[in-house]
XYZ file of C-alpha atoms in Angstrom:
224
model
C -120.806 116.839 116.164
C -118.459 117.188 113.663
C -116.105 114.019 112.878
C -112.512 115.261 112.108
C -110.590 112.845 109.749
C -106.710 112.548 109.769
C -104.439 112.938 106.665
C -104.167 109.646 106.149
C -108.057 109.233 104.564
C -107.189 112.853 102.466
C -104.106 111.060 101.090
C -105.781 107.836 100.297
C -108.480 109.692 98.779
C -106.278 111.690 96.847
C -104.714 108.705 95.530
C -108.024 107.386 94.069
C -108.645 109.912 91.814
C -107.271 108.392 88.756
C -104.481 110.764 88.254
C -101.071 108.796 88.436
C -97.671 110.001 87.346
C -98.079 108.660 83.745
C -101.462 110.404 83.440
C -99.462 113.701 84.733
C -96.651 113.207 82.238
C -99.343 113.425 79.747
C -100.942 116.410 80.902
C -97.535 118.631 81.013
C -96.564 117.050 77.745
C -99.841 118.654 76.061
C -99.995 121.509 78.306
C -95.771 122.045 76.381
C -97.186 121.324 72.656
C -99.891 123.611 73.244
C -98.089 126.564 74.360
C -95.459 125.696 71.468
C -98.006 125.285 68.982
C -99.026 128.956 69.648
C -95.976 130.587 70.070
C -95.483 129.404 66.600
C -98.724 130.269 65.377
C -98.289 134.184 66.624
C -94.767 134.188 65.787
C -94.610 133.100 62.136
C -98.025 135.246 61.505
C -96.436 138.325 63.116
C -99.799 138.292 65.285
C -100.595 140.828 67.849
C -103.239 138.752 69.186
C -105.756 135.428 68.373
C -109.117 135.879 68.164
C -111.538 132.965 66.830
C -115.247 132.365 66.652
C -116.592 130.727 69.434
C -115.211 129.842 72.835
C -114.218 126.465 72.190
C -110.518 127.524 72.287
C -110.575 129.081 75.307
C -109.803 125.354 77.095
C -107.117 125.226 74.789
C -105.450 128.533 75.868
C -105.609 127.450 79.590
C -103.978 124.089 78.739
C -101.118 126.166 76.533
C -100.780 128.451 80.016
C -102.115 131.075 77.690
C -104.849 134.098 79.358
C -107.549 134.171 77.080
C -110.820 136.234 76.997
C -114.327 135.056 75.760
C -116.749 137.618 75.524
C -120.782 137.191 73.625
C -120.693 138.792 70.528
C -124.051 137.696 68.913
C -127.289 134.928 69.304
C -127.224 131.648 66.819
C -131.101 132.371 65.551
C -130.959 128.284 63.868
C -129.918 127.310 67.384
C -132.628 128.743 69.125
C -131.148 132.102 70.763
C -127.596 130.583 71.756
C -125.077 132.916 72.366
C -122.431 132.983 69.911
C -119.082 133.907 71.853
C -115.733 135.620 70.817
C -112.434 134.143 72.315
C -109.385 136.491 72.348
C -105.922 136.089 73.494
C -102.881 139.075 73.499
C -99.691 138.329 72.521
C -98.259 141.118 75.350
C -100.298 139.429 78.162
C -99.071 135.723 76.851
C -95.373 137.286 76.661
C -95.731 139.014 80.173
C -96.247 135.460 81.755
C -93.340 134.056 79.988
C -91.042 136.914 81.619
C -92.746 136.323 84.895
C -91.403 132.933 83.970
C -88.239 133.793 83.003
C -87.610 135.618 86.207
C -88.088 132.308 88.288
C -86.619 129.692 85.942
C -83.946 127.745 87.159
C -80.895 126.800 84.707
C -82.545 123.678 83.552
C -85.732 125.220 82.873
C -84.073 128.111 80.675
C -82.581 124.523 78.753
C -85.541 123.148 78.478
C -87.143 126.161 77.168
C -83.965 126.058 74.518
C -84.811 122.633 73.504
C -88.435 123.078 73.056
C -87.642 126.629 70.727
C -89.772 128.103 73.278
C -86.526 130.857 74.026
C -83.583 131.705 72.658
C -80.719 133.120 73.973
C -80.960 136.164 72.290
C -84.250 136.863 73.778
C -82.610 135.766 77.469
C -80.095 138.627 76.622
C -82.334 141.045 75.914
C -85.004 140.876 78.949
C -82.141 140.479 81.491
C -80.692 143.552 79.582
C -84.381 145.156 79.896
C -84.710 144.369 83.728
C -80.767 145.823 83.888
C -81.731 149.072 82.580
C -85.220 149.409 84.710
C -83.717 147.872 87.782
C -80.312 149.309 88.262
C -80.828 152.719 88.583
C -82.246 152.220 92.193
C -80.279 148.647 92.873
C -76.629 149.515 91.483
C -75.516 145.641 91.137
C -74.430 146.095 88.181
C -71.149 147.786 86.756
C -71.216 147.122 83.356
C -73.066 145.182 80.679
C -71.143 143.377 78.211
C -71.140 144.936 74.687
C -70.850 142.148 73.125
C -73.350 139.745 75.181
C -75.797 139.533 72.434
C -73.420 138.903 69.775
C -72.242 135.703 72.185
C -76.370 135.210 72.296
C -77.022 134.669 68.751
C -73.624 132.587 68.747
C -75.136 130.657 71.003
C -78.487 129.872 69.239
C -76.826 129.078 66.431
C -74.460 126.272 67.592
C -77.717 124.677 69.132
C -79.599 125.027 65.417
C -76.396 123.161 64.200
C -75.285 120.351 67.219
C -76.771 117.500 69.092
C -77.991 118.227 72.255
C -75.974 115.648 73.682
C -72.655 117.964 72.758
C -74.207 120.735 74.774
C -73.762 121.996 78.124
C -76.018 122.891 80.653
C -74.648 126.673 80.892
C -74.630 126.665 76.871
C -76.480 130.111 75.987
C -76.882 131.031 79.611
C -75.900 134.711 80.664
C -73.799 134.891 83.512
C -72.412 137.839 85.646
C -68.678 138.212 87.050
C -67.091 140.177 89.918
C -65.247 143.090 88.954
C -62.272 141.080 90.000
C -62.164 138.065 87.322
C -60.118 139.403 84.707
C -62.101 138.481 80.833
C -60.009 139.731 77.842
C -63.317 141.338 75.888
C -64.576 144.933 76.258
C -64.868 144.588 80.131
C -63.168 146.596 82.716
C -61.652 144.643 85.147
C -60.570 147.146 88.022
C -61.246 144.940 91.119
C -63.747 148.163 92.454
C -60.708 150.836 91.874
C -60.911 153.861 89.889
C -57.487 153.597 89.569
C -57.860 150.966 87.453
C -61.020 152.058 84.909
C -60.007 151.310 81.394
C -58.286 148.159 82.362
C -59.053 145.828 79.780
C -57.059 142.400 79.971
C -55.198 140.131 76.998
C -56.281 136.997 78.655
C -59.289 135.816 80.445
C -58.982 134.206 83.748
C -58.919 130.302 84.180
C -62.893 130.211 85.299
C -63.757 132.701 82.565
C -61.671 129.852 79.983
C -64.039 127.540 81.534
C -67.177 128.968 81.023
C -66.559 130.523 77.502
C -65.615 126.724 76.894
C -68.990 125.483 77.917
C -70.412 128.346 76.064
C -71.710 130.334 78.607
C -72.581 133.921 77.945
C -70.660 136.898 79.663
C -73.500 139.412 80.611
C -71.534 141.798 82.531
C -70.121 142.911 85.861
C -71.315 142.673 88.888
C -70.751 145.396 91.719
């Protein structure tokens, strides 16, 4: 007969495993400076993809969040017929799990991703821009994008190169969408849905727009 146990004796197990919230802390910490430390790597090298002598890495790339590959390549003959393995990882299938990322990140993880020079706004700009042009077509929520969104991007990144943190935001760098009905005094229609009204370009943005543009948020575009 089978004894069934209640939660209670999973959770206490659980507990004894030696993994506590410092011991967690640790692990995302390293699992951060990993994934940093090769962003960097492929990033300064201009590297299409990492591929090193052995698979030894390959725990390294799983703790950085990165897909790697290790495949044999050869035997050691003055280790007695061990297998000597190749470990790759792509730079496109590393960057496709950072969009995937990007497409569920909160606000405060896009700022945390700032901070640790994992993203920058310009890049932000660009992919929502990418998913814009792919997505629209069929969804039509979007009116128009903002002309000058990615100027307002690399604005953006630069103010962070040059200020504290502290002085920052928490939409600082962050794209944002508006209703057709918010009147913004850039290159934006603001016709409230009417035809009647394409061309309109406001002098003066309205009092949330102020806001925003004072906490340094970006204007993407309109939404439908």
């Amino acid at each position: 007969m089978i004894k069934e146990f209640g939660q209670d004796i999973f959770l206490a197990a659980e507990a004894t495993d030696g993994i506590g919230d410092a011991e967690k802390k640790a692990l995302l910490k390293l699992a951060i400076l990993t994934q940093a430390g090769f962003v960097k790597l492929m990033v300064e090298n201009k590297l299409d993809a990492l591929v090193t002598a052995g698979s030894d890495v390959a725990p390294v790339l799983a703790i950085g969040g990165f897909p790697g590959i290790s495949v044999p390549a050869a035997y050691d003959i003055n280790s007695k017929g061990v297998p000597v393995a190749l470990s790759l990882s792509e730079w496109s299938l590393a960057f496709k799990s950072h969009e995937l990322s990007i497409r569920e990140a909160t606000v405060q993880d896009l700022q945390k991703a700032f901070k640790q020079n994992q993203l920058t706004s310009r890049q932000l700009v660009e992919f929502y821009i990418k998913e814009i042009n792919k997505l629209n077509p069929v969804l039509k929520g979007i009116i128009e994008v903002n002309p000058d969104a990615l100027c307002q991007a690399e604005q953006a990144d630069q103010e962070r190169e040059v200020k504290s943190p502290r002085s920052l935001s928490g939409l600082h760098g962050i794209p944002i969408l508006l209703k057709d009905n918010i009147a913004t005094k850039d290159k934006l229609n603001t016709t409230s849905g009417s035809l009647a009204l394409l061309g309109s370009v406001v002098p003066r943005d309205a009092g949330v727009v102020m806001k925003l543009r004072n906490a340094g948020a970006i204007i993407l575009g309109r939404l439908a």
